[in-house]
CSV table of C-alpha atoms and ligand atoms in Angstrom, one decimal:
chain,number,residue,atom,x,y,z
A,6,MET,CA,0.0,0.2,-0.1
A,7,ASN,CA,1.3,3.5,-0.9
A,8,ARG,CA,0.1,5.9,1.0
A,9,PHE,CA,-2.3,4.7,4.1
A,10,VAL,CA,-4.0,6.3,7.5
A,11,TYR,CA,-3.0,4.2,10.3
A,12,LEU,CA,-5.6,4.0,13.1
A,13,ASP,CA,-5.0,1.0,14.6
A,14,ASN,CA,-2.7,1.9,17.2
A,15,ASN,CA,-3.9,-0.1,20.1
A,16,ALA,CA,-2.5,-3.2,18.1
A,17,THR,CA,1.2,-1.7,17.5
A,18,THR,CA,2.6,1.8,17.1
A,19,LYS,CA,5.0,3.3,14.7
A,20,VAL,CA,8.6,3.3,16.1
A,21,ASP,CA,9.2,6.9,16.8
A,22,GLY,CA,12.3,8.3,14.8
A,23,GLU,CA,14.2,9.4,17.9
A,24,VAL,CA,13.6,5.7,19.1
A,25,LEU,CA,14.7,4.2,16.1
A,26,THR,CA,18.1,6.5,16.0
A,27,ALA,CA,18.9,5.4,19.6
A,28,MET,CA,18.8,2.2,18.9
A,29,LEU,CA,20.3,1.6,15.1
A,30,PRO,CA,24.0,2.0,16.8
A,31,PHE,CA,23.2,-1.4,18.9
A,32,LEU,CA,22.4,-3.4,15.7
A,33,GLU,CA,25.4,-1.8,13.5
A,34,GLN,CA,28.5,-1.1,15.7
A,35,ASN,CA,28.0,-1.7,19.3
A,36,TYR,CA,26.5,-5.1,18.8
A,37,GLY,CA,28.7,-6.7,22.1
A,38,ASN,CA,27.1,-8.7,24.2
A,39,ALA,CA,26.2,-7.2,27.7
A,40,SER,CA,27.7,-10.0,29.7
A,41,SER,CA,31.1,-10.0,27.9
A,42,LEU,CA,33.8,-8.6,30.3
A,43,TYR,CA,35.7,-6.9,27.2
A,44,ALA,CA,34.6,-3.2,27.2
A,45,PHE,CA,32.6,-3.4,24.0
A,46,GLY,CA,30.3,-5.4,26.3
A,47,LYS,CA,30.3,-3.4,29.2
A,48,ASP,CA,29.6,-0.2,27.2
A,49,VAL,CA,26.5,-1.8,26.0
A,50,LYS,CA,25.2,-3.2,29.4
A,51,LYS,CA,25.9,0.6,30.8
A,52,GLU,CA,23.0,1.5,28.0
A,53,ILE,CA,21.1,-1.1,29.3
A,54,GLU,CA,21.0,0.3,32.7
A,55,LYS,CA,20.4,3.8,31.4
A,56,ALA,CA,17.0,2.3,30.0
A,57,ARG,CA,16.4,0.7,33.1
A,58,LYS,CA,16.4,4.0,34.9
A,59,ASN,CA,14.2,5.8,32.4
A,60,VAL,CA,11.3,2.8,32.3
A,61,ALA,CA,11.4,3.0,36.4
A,62,LYS,CA,11.0,6.7,36.5
A,63,LEU,CA,8.2,6.4,34.2
A,64,LEU,CA,6.6,4.2,36.4
A,65,GLY,CA,7.6,5.4,40.0
A,66,ALA,CA,9.8,2.1,40.4
A,67,ASN,CA,13.1,1.7,41.3
A,68,SER,CA,15.6,0.5,38.5
A,69,LYS,CA,16.1,-2.9,40.0
A,70,GLU,CA,12.3,-3.5,40.0
A,71,ILE,CA,12.6,-3.6,36.4
A,72,ILE,CA,13.1,-6.9,34.3
A,73,PHE,CA,13.2,-6.7,30.5
A,74,THR,CA,11.3,-9.3,28.6
A,75,SER,CA,10.5,-10.5,24.9
A,76,GLY,CA,7.0,-8.2,25.6
A,77,ALA,CA,3.9,-7.9,27.6
A,78,SER,CA,2.7,-11.5,27.2
A,79,GLU,CA,5.7,-13.2,28.8
A,80,SER,CA,5.4,-10.3,31.5
A,81,ASN,CA,1.9,-11.3,32.3
A,82,VAL,CA,2.4,-15.1,32.3
A,83,THR,CA,5.7,-14.8,34.0
A,84,ALA,CA,4.0,-12.6,37.0
A,85,ILE,CA,0.9,-14.8,37.3
A,86,MET,CA,2.7,-18.0,37.3
A,87,SER,CA,5.5,-16.6,40.0
A,88,ALA,CA,2.4,-15.7,41.9
A,89,VAL,CA,1.0,-19.3,41.7
A,90,LYS,CA,4.7,-20.5,42.6
A,91,THR,CA,5.5,-18.7,45.5
A,92,ASN,CA,1.9,-19.3,46.8
A,93,PRO,CA,1.8,-23.1,46.6
A,94,ASN,CA,-0.8,-23.2,49.5
A,95,LYS,CA,-3.4,-21.0,48.0
A,96,ARG,CA,-5.6,-21.8,45.0
A,97,HIS,CA,-7.7,-18.8,44.3
A,98,ILE,CA,-7.2,-15.9,41.7
A,99,ILE,CA,-9.0,-12.8,41.0
A,100,THR,CA,-9.4,-11.4,37.4
A,101,THR,CA,-12.0,-10.0,35.4
A,102,SER,CA,-13.9,-11.0,32.0
A,103,VAL,CA,-12.2,-8.2,29.8
A,104,GLU,CA,-8.2,-9.4,29.8
A,105,HIS,CA,-6.1,-9.7,27.6
A,106,ALA,CA,-5.9,-13.2,25.9
A,107,SER,CA,-2.3,-13.6,27.2
A,108,ILE,CA,-3.8,-13.3,30.9
A,109,MET,CA,-7.1,-15.2,29.8
A,110,GLU,CA,-5.3,-18.3,28.5
A,111,THR,CA,-3.2,-18.4,31.4
A,112,MET,CA,-6.1,-18.4,34.0
A,113,ARG,CA,-7.6,-21.4,31.7
A,114,HIS,CA,-4.6,-23.4,32.0
A,115,LEU,CA,-4.6,-22.7,35.7
A,116,GLU,CA,-8.1,-23.7,35.9
A,117,SER,CA,-6.9,-27.3,34.0
A,118,CYS,CA,-4.6,-27.8,36.6
A,119,GLY,CA,-7.2,-27.3,39.6
A,120,TYR,CA,-7.1,-23.7,40.4
A,121,ASN,CA,-10.5,-21.7,40.9
A,122,ILE,CA,-10.8,-18.5,38.9
A,123,THR,CA,-12.9,-15.7,39.6
A,124,TYR,CA,-13.7,-13.7,36.0
A,125,LEU,CA,-15.5,-10.7,37.3
A,126,PRO,CA,-18.4,-9.5,35.1
A,127,VAL,CA,-18.6,-6.2,33.6
A,128,ASP,CA,-21.7,-3.8,33.2
A,129,ALA,CA,-23.1,-2.8,29.7
A,130,SER,CA,-20.3,-0.1,29.7
A,131,GLY,CA,-17.4,-2.4,30.7
A,132,LYS,CA,-17.3,-1.5,34.4
A,133,ILE,CA,-16.4,-3.7,37.2
A,134,SER,CA,-17.8,-3.5,40.7
A,135,LEU,CA,-15.3,-3.0,43.5
A,136,GLN,CA,-17.8,-4.1,46.0
A,137,GLN,CA,-17.9,-7.4,43.8
A,138,LEU,CA,-14.3,-7.6,43.7
A,139,GLU,CA,-13.5,-7.3,47.4
A,140,SER,CA,-16.7,-9.7,48.2
A,141,GLU,CA,-15.2,-12.5,46.1
A,142,ILE,CA,-11.8,-12.5,48.2
A,143,THR,CA,-11.3,-15.3,50.4
A,144,GLY,CA,-8.5,-16.7,52.5
A,145,GLN,CA,-7.4,-19.0,49.1
A,146,THR,CA,-7.0,-16.2,47.3
A,147,LEU,CA,-3.1,-15.4,46.2
A,148,LEU,CA,-3.6,-12.8,43.2
A,149,ILE,CA,-5.7,-10.1,42.1
A,150,CYS,CA,-5.4,-9.3,38.3
A,151,VAL,CA,-6.8,-6.4,36.6
A,152,MET,CA,-5.8,-4.6,33.2
A,153,ALA,CA,-5.4,-0.5,33.9
A,154,ALA,CA,-6.5,-0.3,30.3
A,155,ASN,CA,-8.8,-2.4,28.1
A,156,ASN,CA,-7.4,-2.8,24.3
A,157,GLU,CA,-10.8,-3.0,22.8
A,158,ILE,CA,-13.0,-0.7,24.5
A,159,GLY,CA,-10.4,1.8,26.0
A,160,ASN,CA,-12.0,1.4,29.8
A,161,ILE,CA,-9.7,2.5,32.3
A,162,TYR,CA,-10.2,0.6,35.6
A,163,PRO,CA,-9.7,2.0,38.9
A,164,ILE,CA,-6.3,0.6,39.5
A,165,LYS,CA,-5.4,2.8,42.6
A,166,GLU,CA,-8.6,1.4,44.5
A,167,ILE,CA,-8.0,-2.4,43.4
A,168,GLY,CA,-4.4,-1.9,44.8
A,169,GLU,CA,-5.8,-0.7,48.2
A,170,ILE,CA,-8.1,-3.9,48.4
A,171,ALA,CA,-5.0,-6.1,47.4
A,172,ARG,CA,-3.1,-4.9,50.2
A,173,LYS,CA,-5.9,-4.8,52.6
A,174,HIS,CA,-6.4,-8.4,52.1
A,175,ASN,CA,-2.7,-9.6,51.7
A,176,CYS,CA,-3.0,-10.3,48.3
A,177,LEU,CA,-0.8,-9.7,45.3
A,178,PHE,CA,-1.9,-7.4,42.7
A,179,HIS,CA,-0.7,-7.6,39.0
A,180,CYS,CA,-1.7,-5.1,36.7
A,181,ASP,CA,-1.5,-5.1,32.6
A,182,ALA,CA,-0.7,-1.5,32.0
A,183,VAL,CA,0.1,-2.3,28.3
A,184,GLN,CA,-2.5,0.1,27.0
A,185,ALA,CA,-2.1,2.6,29.3
A,186,VAL,CA,1.4,3.5,29.6
A,187,GLY,CA,1.8,7.0,27.9
A,188,LYS,CA,-1.5,7.8,28.0
A,189,ILE,CA,-2.5,7.6,31.9
A,190,PRO,CA,-0.2,8.5,34.7
A,191,ILE,CA,1.1,5.0,36.3
A,192,ASN,CA,2.8,5.0,39.5
A,193,VAL,CA,3.5,1.5,41.0
A,194,GLU,CA,4.1,2.8,44.4
A,195,LEU,CA,0.7,4.9,44.9
A,196,MET,CA,-1.0,2.4,43.2
A,197,ASN,CA,-0.3,-0.2,45.4
A,198,ILE,CA,1.0,-2.6,42.4
A,199,ASP,CA,2.9,-5.7,43.1
A,200,THR,CA,3.7,-6.6,39.4
A,201,LEU,CA,3.0,-4.8,36.1
A,202,SER,CA,3.6,-5.2,32.4
A,203,LEU,CA,4.2,-3.0,29.7
A,204,SER,CA,5.3,-3.4,26.0
A,205,GLY,CA,7.4,-1.1,23.5
A,206,HIS,CA,5.5,-2.0,20.6
A,207,LYS,CA,2.6,0.0,22.1
A,208,ILE,CA,4.7,3.1,22.9
A,209,HIS,CA,6.6,3.8,20.0
A,210,ALA,CA,9.5,1.3,20.3
A,211,PRO,CA,9.7,-1.8,18.3
A,212,LYS,CA,8.1,-5.8,18.6
A,213,GLY,CA,9.7,-8.0,20.9
A,214,ILE,CA,10.8,-5.8,23.7
A,215,GLY,CA,8.7,-5.3,27.2
A,216,VAL,CA,9.0,-5.0,30.8
A,217,LEU,CA,8.0,-6.6,34.1
A,218,TYR,CA,8.2,-4.6,37.1
A,219,LYS,CA,8.5,-6.4,40.2
A,220,LYS,CA,8.2,-5.2,43.7
A,221,ASP,CA,11.3,-5.9,45.4
A,222,SER,CA,9.6,-6.9,48.2
A,223,ILE,CA,7.7,-9.7,47.0
A,224,ASN,CA,8.7,-13.3,46.3
A,225,PHE,CA,9.6,-14.1,42.6
A,226,GLU,CA,10.0,-17.3,40.4
A,227,PRO,CA,11.4,-16.7,37.0
A,228,LEU,CA,9.8,-18.3,33.9
A,229,ILE,CA,13.0,-18.3,32.1
A,230,TYR,CA,15.8,-19.6,33.9
A,231,GLY,CA,19.2,-18.0,33.4
A,232,HIS,CA,21.9,-15.5,34.9
A,233,GLN,CA,20.5,-12.3,33.1
A,234,GLU,CA,18.3,-9.6,34.5
A,235,ARG,CA,20.0,-10.8,38.2
A,236,GLU,CA,18.6,-14.6,37.7
A,237,ARG,CA,15.0,-13.2,37.2
A,238,ARG,CA,14.5,-13.6,33.2
A,239,GLY,CA,17.4,-15.8,31.5
A,240,GLY,CA,18.5,-15.3,28.0
A,241,THR,CA,21.1,-12.7,26.1
A,242,GLU,CA,19.4,-9.5,26.3
A,243,ASN,CA,17.9,-8.0,23.5
A,244,VAL,CA,20.2,-4.5,23.7
A,245,ALA,CA,18.7,-2.6,20.5
A,246,GLY,CA,15.1,-3.4,21.8
A,247,ILE,CA,16.1,-2.2,25.5
A,248,VAL,CA,17.9,1.1,24.3
A,249,ALA,CA,14.6,1.4,22.2
A,250,LEU,CA,12.1,1.2,24.9
A,251,GLY,CA,14.3,3.4,27.5
A,252,LYS,CA,14.4,6.4,24.7
A,253,ALA,CA,10.3,5.7,24.5
A,254,ALA,CA,10.1,5.8,28.1
A,255,GLU,CA,12.3,9.0,28.0
A,256,LEU,CA,9.9,10.8,25.4
A,257,ILE,CA,6.9,9.8,27.2
A,258,LEU,CA,8.5,11.8,30.1
A,259,GLU,CA,9.5,14.7,28.5
A,260,ASP,CA,5.9,15.0,26.6
A,261,ASP,CA,4.3,15.1,30.2
A,262,PHE,CA,0.9,13.6,28.6
A,263,LYS,CA,0.6,17.0,26.4
A,264,SER,CA,0.1,14.7,23.2
A,265,VAL,CA,-2.7,12.6,25.1
A,266,ASN,CA,-5.1,16.1,24.8
A,267,GLN,CA,-4.2,16.4,21.0
A,268,ILE,CA,-5.0,13.1,20.7
A,269,GLU,CA,-8.5,13.3,23.1
A,270,SER,CA,-9.7,16.3,21.0
A,271,LEU,CA,-9.1,14.4,17.8
A,272,ARG,CA,-10.9,11.2,19.0
A,273,ASN,CA,-13.8,13.6,20.2
A,274,LEU,CA,-13.8,15.0,16.6
A,275,LEU,CA,-13.9,11.7,15.4
A,276,GLU,CA,-17.4,11.2,17.5
A,277,LYS,CA,-18.5,14.4,16.5
A,278,ASN,CA,-18.3,14.4,12.9
A,279,ILE,CA,-19.9,10.7,13.2
A,280,SER,CA,-22.8,11.8,15.2
A,281,SER,CA,-23.2,14.5,12.5
A,282,LYS,CA,-23.2,12.5,9.7
A,283,ILE,CA,-24.4,8.9,10.3
A,284,ASN,CA,-27.4,7.8,11.7
A,285,GLY,CA,-27.5,4.6,14.0
A,286,PHE,CA,-24.7,3.9,15.8
A,287,THR,CA,-23.3,3.2,19.3
A,288,VAL,CA,-20.0,3.7,21.1
A,289,TYR,CA,-18.5,0.9,23.2
A,290,GLY,CA,-17.2,1.0,26.7
A,291,ASP,CA,-17.3,3.5,29.7
A,292,THR,CA,-17.3,6.7,27.5
A,293,GLN,CA,-16.6,9.2,30.8
A,294,ASN,CA,-13.4,6.9,31.6
A,295,ARG,CA,-11.6,5.8,28.5
A,296,LEU,CA,-8.4,6.1,27.2
A,297,ALA,CA,-8.1,9.1,24.8
A,298,ASN,CA,-7.2,7.5,21.7
A,299,THR,CA,-9.9,4.8,21.8
A,300,SER,CA,-13.4,4.5,20.0
A,301,SER,CA,-15.0,1.5,19.8
A,302,ILE,CA,-18.3,2.1,17.3
A,303,GLY,CA,-20.9,-0.4,15.9
A,304,PHE,CA,-23.0,0.9,13.3
A,305,GLU,CA,-26.7,-0.5,12.8
A,306,GLY,CA,-26.9,-3.1,10.0
A,307,VAL,CA,-23.0,-2.9,9.2
A,308,ASN,CA,-20.8,-5.9,9.2
A,309,ALA,CA,-17.7,-4.4,10.7
A,310,GLN,CA,-15.5,-6.8,8.5
A,311,GLU,CA,-16.8,-5.8,5.2
A,312,LEU,CA,-16.7,-2.0,6.3
A,313,MET,CA,-13.2,-2.5,7.7
A,314,PHE,CA,-12.3,-4.0,4.1
A,315,LEU,CA,-13.9,-0.7,2.3
A,316,LEU,CA,-12.1,1.6,4.3
A,317,GLU,CA,-8.6,-0.3,3.4
A,318,ARG,CA,-9.6,0.1,0.2
A,319,ASP,CA,-9.7,3.9,0.6
A,320,GLY,CA,-6.3,3.7,2.8
A,321,PHE,CA,-7.7,3.8,6.1
A,322,LEU,CA,-6.5,0.9,8.4
A,323,VAL,CA,-8.9,0.2,11.4
A,324,SER,CA,-9.5,-3.3,13.2
A,325,THR,CA,-12.6,-4.8,14.0
A,326,GLY,CA,-11.6,-5.6,17.8
A,327,SER,CA,-8.2,-6.8,19.3
A,328,ALA,CA,-5.9,-7.7,17.1
A,329,CYS,CA,-5.7,-10.9,18.2
A,330,ASN,CA,-9.1,-11.3,17.6
A,331,SER,CA,-10.0,-9.8,14.2
A,332,SER,CA,-8.2,-12.7,12.4
A,333,SER,CA,-10.9,-15.1,14.0
A,334,PRO,CA,-14.4,-15.4,13.5
A,335,GLU,CA,-15.4,-15.7,17.1
A,336,PRO,CA,-16.7,-12.2,18.8
A,337,SER,CA,-14.8,-10.3,20.8
A,338,HIS,CA,-14.8,-11.4,24.6
A,339,VAL,CA,-14.8,-7.9,25.9
A,340,LEU,CA,-18.2,-6.9,24.1
A,341,VAL,CA,-19.6,-10.1,24.9
A,342,ALA,CA,-19.0,-9.6,28.5
A,343,CYS,CA,-20.6,-6.2,28.2
A,344,GLY,CA,-23.5,-8.1,26.5
A,345,ALA,CA,-23.6,-5.8,23.5
A,346,ASP,CA,-25.6,-6.5,20.6
A,347,ILE,CA,-22.5,-7.0,18.5
A,348,THR,CA,-24.9,-8.5,15.6
A,349,ASN,CA,-26.7,-5.8,14.8
A,350,TYR,CA,-23.9,-3.4,15.8
A,351,SER,CA,-20.7,-5.5,15.2
A,352,PRO,CA,-17.7,-2.8,16.3
A,353,ILE,CA,-14.9,-1.6,14.4
A,354,ARG,CA,-12.1,-0.3,16.5
A,355,VAL,CA,-10.2,3.3,15.8
A,356,SER,CA,-7.1,3.8,17.9
A,357,LEU,CA,-5.2,7.2,17.2
A,358,SER,CA,-1.6,8.0,17.8
A,359,LYS,CA,0.5,11.4,18.5
A,360,TYR,CA,0.9,11.0,14.6
A,361,THR,CA,-3.0,11.2,14.0
A,362,THR,CA,-3.6,14.5,12.1
A,363,ARG,CA,-7.2,16.1,12.0
A,364,GLN,CA,-7.1,16.0,8.1
A,365,GLU,CA,-6.9,12.4,8.7
A,366,ILE,CA,-9.6,12.1,10.7
A,367,GLU,CA,-11.9,14.8,8.5
A,368,ASP,CA,-10.7,12.2,5.4
A,369,PHE,CA,-11.6,9.1,7.4
A,370,THR,CA,-15.1,10.4,8.7
A,371,GLU,CA,-16.2,11.2,4.9
A,372,SER,CA,-15.0,7.7,3.6
A,373,LEU,CA,-16.4,6.3,6.7
A,374,ALA,CA,-20.0,7.9,5.9
A,375,LYS,CA,-19.3,7.1,2.2
A,376,ASN,CA,-19.0,3.3,2.8
A,377,ILE,CA,-21.9,2.7,5.3
A,378,ASN,CA,-24.6,4.3,3.1
A,379,LYS,CA,-22.9,1.9,0.4
A,380,LEU,CA,-23.5,-1.1,2.5
A,381,ARG,CA,-26.8,0.0,4.2
A,382,LYS,CA,-28.0,0.3,0.5
A,383,ASN,CA,-27.0,-3.2,-0.1
B,22,PLP,N1,-2.3,-6.6,27.6
B,22,PLP,C1,-2.7,-6.2,26.6
B,22,PLP,C2,-3.8,-5.2,27.2
B,22,PLP,C3,-2.8,-6.1,25.2
B,22,PLP,O1,-3.5,-4.8,24.4
B,22,PLP,C4,-1.3,-6.4,24.5
B,22,PLP,C5,-1.1,-6.4,22.9
B,22,PLP,O2,-2.1,-6.7,22.4
B,22,PLP,C6,-0.5,-7.7,25.1
B,22,PLP,C7,-0.9,-7.5,26.4
B,22,PLP,C8,0.4,-8.4,24.6
B,22,PLP,O3,1.4,-7.6,24.5
B,22,PLP,P1,2.6,-8.2,23.8
B,22,PLP,O4,2.1,-7.9,22.2
B,22,PLP,O5,3.8,-7.5,24.2
B,22,PLP,O6,2.6,-9.4,24.0
């Protein structure tokens, strides 16, 4: 495709030019192994520690609490399995029915091993009830696992309050913060988070690099054994990826959420344009407390997949749900959990980034209105 407008930033993001410039020397010239004892390796190690410091600062953590991984899926599985292995006498976990597949599938695996998993339901707008969460805790509960923000509908969850509940009942708290980092403030100390995941490719760094934050004071068991990352994650370090993630964290800190305001005004413009040009639509999720960049919308009588292909022909890239689900004929588990009428209002997800322009949103809504008219006539 020659020219396209990318509106699927919850699936992945473009690598920032400054991030690319920072990482390239670690592929071309400084390609040493960080564990080597000569300077060619030691210099690389220094850069890894610099990146670790930036990520720690972004999360309000201590550098030694940051573990580099291959991505958030690995971080999520590591955190959950570590909680299980370090609490052999407890057999109950509380999570939500709208988590990412890497959490959901780990929970299903644990269920098959005899663990008792509570999947908190959500209301029509995707919200959970804190009272219900607290009432589900028993003496057997070892872990509470709730995402900071949802990848499909953009809902922001009350992480600080959940952290307080977890601490009060002496449970571990794992938070998948992949979609939240860079979009809302996250502070692991203030939010009482024990373990947290983030992913490079959602914040303008490349794919294949992520972070697991682990509170220093909690017990830990690795998923991948080895000497790197202070014995907490084996495997030769992805130096270029780590440097890139460090740079991406630095850029988020520098930006201080300024671009989030700009993104939010464009997302609001998108929804305003839709309401003035198109009849019969519904915006999914908690529109009062959502990520600034996300809009999940269903159009009455319009098949989202057909709409997505017509939009692609006009050069606009959106998804029909989460990236992992869009190739599957199964309906989105998030919208099913919300009890949404996805047969009559099947959803497209539009997710913006700091690179999205006003003109792109204006052009996109024109194409959207045209293609919806076309599909409805058919
Ligand atoms: N958690 C959430 C909420 C996500 O949106 C994603 C990616 O889609 C992941 C976890 C997995 O991240 P990664 O691609 O780094 O494994």
